[in-house]
mmCIF file of C-alpha atoms in Angstrom:
data_model
loop_
_atom_site.group_PDB
_atom_site.id
_atom_site.type_symbol
_atom_site.label_atom_id
_atom_site.label_comp_id
_atom_site.label_asym_id
_atom_site.label_seq_id
_atom_site.Cartn_x
_atom_site.Cartn_y
_atom_site.Cartn_z
ATOM 1 C CA UNK A 1 -8.923 2.374 21.889
ATOM 2 C CA UNK A 2 -10.386 2.885 25.331
ATOM 3 C CA UNK A 3 -8.491 1.665 28.378
ATOM 4 C CA UNK A 4 -10.112 -0.887 30.597
ATOM 5 C CA UNK A 5 -9.772 -0.369 34.333
ATOM 6 C CA UNK A 6 -7.774 -3.035 36.164
ATOM 7 C CA UNK A 7 -10.762 -3.975 38.332
ATOM 8 C CA UNK A 8 -12.959 -4.456 35.256
ATOM 9 C CA UNK A 9 -10.326 -6.653 33.590
ATOM 10 C CA UNK A 10 -10.172 -8.836 36.683
ATOM 11 C CA UNK A 11 -13.967 -9.035 36.878
ATOM 12 C CA UNK A 12 -14.195 -10.020 33.204
ATOM 13 C CA UNK A 13 -11.582 -12.731 33.709
ATOM 14 C CA UNK A 14 -13.692 -14.142 36.559
ATOM 15 C CA UNK A 15 -16.838 -14.389 34.407
ATOM 16 C CA UNK A 16 -17.988 -17.819 33.242
ATOM 17 C CA UNK A 17 -16.439 -18.834 29.912
ATOM 18 C CA UNK A 18 -19.832 -19.066 28.201
ATOM 19 C CA UNK A 19 -20.662 -15.425 29.104
ATOM 20 C CA UNK A 20 -17.238 -14.221 27.928
ATOM 21 C CA UNK A 21 -17.715 -16.037 24.608
ATOM 22 C CA UNK A 22 -21.117 -14.394 24.030
ATOM 23 C CA UNK A 23 -19.696 -10.935 24.710
ATOM 24 C CA UNK A 24 -16.650 -11.598 22.526
ATOM 25 C CA UNK A 25 -18.775 -12.770 19.599
ATOM 26 C CA UNK A 26 -21.024 -9.685 19.893
ATOM 27 C CA UNK A 27 -18.002 -7.392 19.857
ATOM 28 C CA UNK A 28 -16.400 -9.159 16.890
ATOM 29 C CA UNK A 29 -19.646 -8.883 14.898
ATOM 30 C CA UNK A 30 -19.373 -5.068 15.057
ATOM 31 C CA UNK A 31 -16.024 -4.964 13.211
ATOM 32 C CA UNK A 32 -16.141 -6.223 9.593
ATOM 33 C CA UNK A 33 -12.369 -5.867 9.140
ATOM 34 C CA UNK A 34 -11.756 -8.030 12.212
ATOM 35 C CA UNK A 35 -14.198 -10.628 10.903
ATOM 36 C CA UNK A 36 -12.374 -10.751 7.562
ATOM 37 C CA UNK A 37 -8.989 -11.002 9.299
ATOM 38 C CA UNK A 38 -10.174 -13.822 11.569
ATOM 39 C CA UNK A 39 -11.722 -15.704 8.636
ATOM 40 C CA UNK A 40 -8.430 -15.441 6.773
ATOM 41 C CA UNK A 41 -6.339 -16.502 9.787
ATOM 42 C CA UNK A 42 -8.602 -19.430 10.639
ATOM 43 C CA UNK A 43 -9.604 -20.691 7.177
ATOM 44 C CA UNK A 44 -7.299 -19.033 4.638
ATOM 45 C CA UNK A 45 -3.896 -20.023 3.372
ATOM 46 C CA UNK A 46 -1.048 -18.717 1.226
ATOM 47 C CA UNK A 47 -2.967 -19.505 -1.981
ATOM 48 C CA UNK A 48 -5.880 -17.358 -0.853
ATOM 49 C CA UNK A 49 -3.495 -14.512 -0.040
ATOM 50 C CA UNK A 50 -1.996 -14.748 -3.532
ATOM 51 C CA UNK A 51 -5.451 -14.893 -5.117
ATOM 52 C CA UNK A 52 -6.531 -11.749 -3.243
ATOM 53 C CA UNK A 53 -3.346 -9.973 -4.391
ATOM 54 C CA UNK A 54 -4.019 -11.030 -8.000
ATOM 55 C CA UNK A 55 -7.533 -9.564 -7.789
ATOM 56 C CA UNK A 56 -6.029 -6.249 -6.695
ATOM 57 C CA UNK A 57 -3.564 -6.403 -9.611
ATOM 58 C CA UNK A 58 -6.465 -6.939 -12.007
ATOM 59 C CA UNK A 59 -8.246 -3.925 -10.522
ATOM 60 C CA UNK A 60 -5.061 -1.870 -10.927
ATOM 61 C CA UNK A 61 -4.777 -2.985 -14.566
ATOM 62 C CA UNK A 62 -8.382 -1.909 -15.176
ATOM 63 C CA UNK A 63 -7.842 1.417 -13.416
ATOM 64 C CA UNK A 64 -4.668 2.224 -15.332
ATOM 65 C CA UNK A 65 -6.278 1.391 -18.681
ATOM 66 C CA UNK A 66 -9.000 3.989 -18.156
ATOM 67 C CA UNK A 67 -8.659 7.620 -19.340
ATOM 68 C CA UNK A 68 -9.126 9.684 -16.178
ATOM 69 C CA UNK A 69 -9.138 13.116 -17.816
ATOM 70 C CA UNK A 70 -7.014 14.947 -15.243
ATOM 71 C CA UNK A 71 -4.213 13.998 -12.869
ATOM 72 C CA UNK A 72 -6.642 14.756 -10.030
ATOM 73 C CA UNK A 73 -9.045 12.021 -11.142
ATOM 74 C CA UNK A 74 -6.145 9.632 -11.707
ATOM 75 C CA UNK A 75 -4.915 10.349 -8.188
ATOM 76 C CA UNK A 76 -8.374 9.603 -6.771
ATOM 77 C CA UNK A 77 -8.437 6.266 -8.627
ATOM 78 C CA UNK A 78 -4.958 5.454 -7.291
ATOM 79 C CA UNK A 79 -6.116 6.257 -3.764
ATOM 80 C CA UNK A 80 -8.979 3.810 -4.158
ATOM 81 C CA UNK A 81 -6.560 1.086 -5.236
ATOM 82 C CA UNK A 82 -4.195 1.995 -2.396
ATOM 83 C CA UNK A 83 -7.129 1.570 0.010
ATOM 84 C CA UNK A 84 -7.636 -1.941 -1.374
ATOM 85 C CA UNK A 85 -3.936 -2.672 -0.775
ATOM 86 C CA UNK A 86 -4.184 -1.389 2.810
ATOM 87 C CA UNK A 87 -7.280 -3.525 3.446
ATOM 88 C CA UNK A 88 -5.489 -6.555 1.957
ATOM 89 C CA UNK A 89 -2.547 -6.074 4.334
ATOM 90 C CA UNK A 90 -4.802 -5.614 7.380
ATOM 91 C CA UNK A 91 -6.646 -8.843 6.573
ATOM 92 C CA UNK A 92 -3.754 -11.035 5.434
ATOM 93 C CA UNK A 93 -0.695 -9.473 7.149
ATOM 94 C CA UNK A 94 0.973 -9.801 3.702
ATOM 95 C CA UNK A 95 3.912 -7.371 4.094
ATOM 96 C CA UNK A 96 5.631 -8.543 0.911
ATOM 97 C CA UNK A 97 2.353 -8.139 -0.951
ATOM 98 C CA UNK A 98 2.102 -4.565 0.303
ATOM 99 C CA UNK A 99 5.454 -3.743 -1.298
ATOM 100 C CA UNK A 100 4.734 -5.607 -4.526
ATOM 101 C CA UNK A 101 1.232 -4.187 -4.951
ATOM 102 C CA UNK A 102 2.317 -0.615 -4.197
ATOM 103 C CA UNK A 103 5.183 -0.883 -6.701
ATOM 104 C CA UNK A 104 2.774 -2.417 -9.202
ATOM 105 C CA UNK A 105 0.289 0.427 -8.709
ATOM 106 C CA UNK A 106 2.970 3.057 -9.289
ATOM 107 C CA UNK A 107 4.728 1.357 -12.197
ATOM 108 C CA UNK A 108 1.550 0.407 -14.073
ATOM 109 C CA UNK A 109 0.159 3.907 -13.641
ATOM 110 C CA UNK A 110 3.349 5.417 -15.043
ATOM 111 C CA UNK A 111 3.592 2.875 -17.894
ATOM 112 C CA UNK A 112 -0.014 3.057 -19.027
ATOM 113 C CA UNK A 113 -0.596 6.758 -18.382
ATOM 114 C CA UNK A 114 2.759 8.023 -19.761
ATOM 115 C CA UNK A 115 1.270 10.148 -22.554
ATOM 116 C CA UNK A 116 -1.219 11.637 -20.142
ATOM 117 C CA UNK A 117 1.487 12.489 -17.590
ATOM 118 C CA UNK A 118 4.040 13.879 -20.085
ATOM 119 C CA UNK A 119 2.536 17.317 -19.825
ATOM 120 C CA UNK A 120 1.830 19.530 -16.874
ATOM 121 C CA UNK A 121 -1.915 19.767 -16.268
ATOM 122 C CA UNK A 122 -4.447 21.025 -13.761
ATOM 123 C CA UNK A 123 -4.051 19.232 -10.420
ATOM 124 C CA UNK A 124 -0.694 17.757 -11.434
ATOM 125 C CA UNK A 125 0.801 19.260 -8.263
ATOM 126 C CA UNK A 126 -1.428 17.170 -6.007
ATOM 127 C CA UNK A 127 -0.856 14.100 -8.152
ATOM 128 C CA UNK A 128 2.926 14.580 -8.052
ATOM 129 C CA UNK A 129 2.905 15.053 -4.295
ATOM 130 C CA UNK A 130 0.771 11.958 -3.816
ATOM 131 C CA UNK A 131 2.849 9.577 -5.950
ATOM 132 C CA UNK A 132 6.093 10.863 -4.408
ATOM 133 C CA UNK A 133 4.726 10.161 -0.918
ATOM 134 C CA UNK A 134 3.633 6.664 -1.973
ATOM 135 C CA UNK A 135 7.092 6.091 -3.459
ATOM 136 C CA UNK A 136 8.785 7.252 -0.258
ATOM 137 C CA UNK A 137 6.473 4.938 1.722
ATOM 138 C CA UNK A 138 7.355 1.849 -0.313
ATOM 139 C CA UNK A 139 11.085 2.656 -0.404
ATOM 140 C CA UNK A 140 11.130 2.759 3.399
ATOM 141 C CA UNK A 141 9.528 -0.709 3.419
ATOM 142 C CA UNK A 142 12.008 -2.114 0.875
ATOM 143 C CA UNK A 143 15.104 -0.909 2.728
ATOM 144 C CA UNK A 144 14.033 -2.944 5.791
ATOM 145 C CA UNK A 145 14.281 -6.171 3.775
ATOM 146 C CA UNK A 146 17.366 -8.353 3.473
ATOM 147 C CA UNK A 147 19.644 -6.997 0.677
ATOM 148 C CA UNK A 148 19.002 -10.059 -1.497
ATOM 149 C CA UNK A 149 15.254 -9.435 -1.318
ATOM 150 C CA UNK A 150 15.734 -5.702 -1.937
ATOM 151 C CA UNK A 151 17.511 -6.507 -5.177
ATOM 152 C CA UNK A 152 14.383 -8.296 -6.491
ATOM 153 C CA UNK A 153 12.704 -4.897 -6.738
ATOM 154 C CA UNK A 154 15.614 -3.034 -8.338
ATOM 155 C CA UNK A 155 14.272 -2.767 -11.922
ATOM 156 C CA UNK A 156 10.804 -1.657 -10.894
ATOM 157 C CA UNK A 157 12.171 0.852 -8.369
ATOM 158 C CA UNK A 158 14.568 2.308 -10.949
ATOM 159 C CA UNK A 159 11.737 2.683 -13.468
ATOM 160 C CA UNK A 160 9.576 4.510 -10.900
ATOM 161 C CA UNK A 161 12.397 6.774 -9.717
ATOM 162 C CA UNK A 162 13.374 7.623 -13.287
ATOM 163 C CA UNK A 163 9.784 8.450 -14.210
ATOM 164 C CA UNK A 164 9.326 10.678 -11.174
ATOM 165 C CA UNK A 165 12.375 12.730 -12.171
ATOM 166 C CA UNK A 166 11.534 13.138 -15.869
ATOM 167 C CA UNK A 167 7.746 13.581 -15.945
ATOM 168 C CA UNK A 168 6.585 17.215 -15.845
ATOM 169 C CA UNK A 169 3.673 16.089 -13.648
ATOM 170 C CA UNK A 170 5.996 14.760 -10.926
ATOM 171 C CA UNK A 171 9.488 16.210 -11.401
ATOM 172 C CA UNK A 172 9.185 19.244 -9.111
ATOM 173 C CA UNK A 173 7.629 17.163 -6.312
ATOM 174 C CA UNK A 174 10.330 14.504 -6.643
ATOM 175 C CA UNK A 175 13.008 17.167 -6.206
ATOM 176 C CA UNK A 176 11.135 18.921 -3.389
ATOM 177 C CA UNK A 177 10.552 15.664 -1.478
ATOM 178 C CA UNK A 178 14.148 14.543 -2.097
ATOM 179 C CA UNK A 179 13.128 11.322 -3.841
ATOM 180 C CA UNK A 180 16.225 9.332 -4.930
ATOM 181 C CA UNK A 181 17.121 9.441 -8.633
ATOM 182 C CA UNK A 182 18.275 5.829 -8.988
ATOM 183 C CA UNK A 183 18.931 2.573 -7.128
ATOM 184 C CA UNK A 184 22.313 3.616 -5.712
ATOM 185 C CA UNK A 185 20.878 6.929 -4.542
ATOM 186 C CA UNK A 186 18.028 5.004 -2.886
ATOM 187 C CA UNK A 187 20.425 2.676 -1.041
ATOM 188 C CA UNK A 188 22.524 5.621 0.093
ATOM 189 C CA UNK A 189 19.594 7.739 1.276
ATOM 190 C CA UNK A 190 17.472 5.088 2.995
ATOM 191 C CA UNK A 191 20.207 2.675 4.036
ATOM 192 C CA UNK A 192 21.596 4.949 6.725
#
């Protein structure tokens, strides 16, 4: 973001309100993400946030039901869904949704693509690295929560961590990236 000189800031503040509003509206119109965020802040509510999160879950369910052929294609599909999660968070500021949707993406992928990921395949290295980084990302978010809220995610986190350490497609990356093996290991590693 470009810095605005102090003199320019002062001059803008001295402009008539009507002129400032016109300029502001022109600037906002150039940023679709800002428009969506403002619409949500001004007209949306908690129900809309939940509905948007449910749409993303449906997309994840559809993505994980599809046969992607290689771990590389599966990783690309996961990245698309992760982009939808990121956009959701930027628009709604739904930090809890970010954790829940990221865990859902990982767990559903591992549950529905288990047979596919049981064997080592072409591009499995990139896939393993990607899902381990996403896991590390979400674990760092979970540890910042109150311990009672952390516990709500225990089963899903344990499933993901277990899968990462037993699947040939992810095991070496999980070890290399020092991903925890279970819940207690997670609390010990990230809780410091």
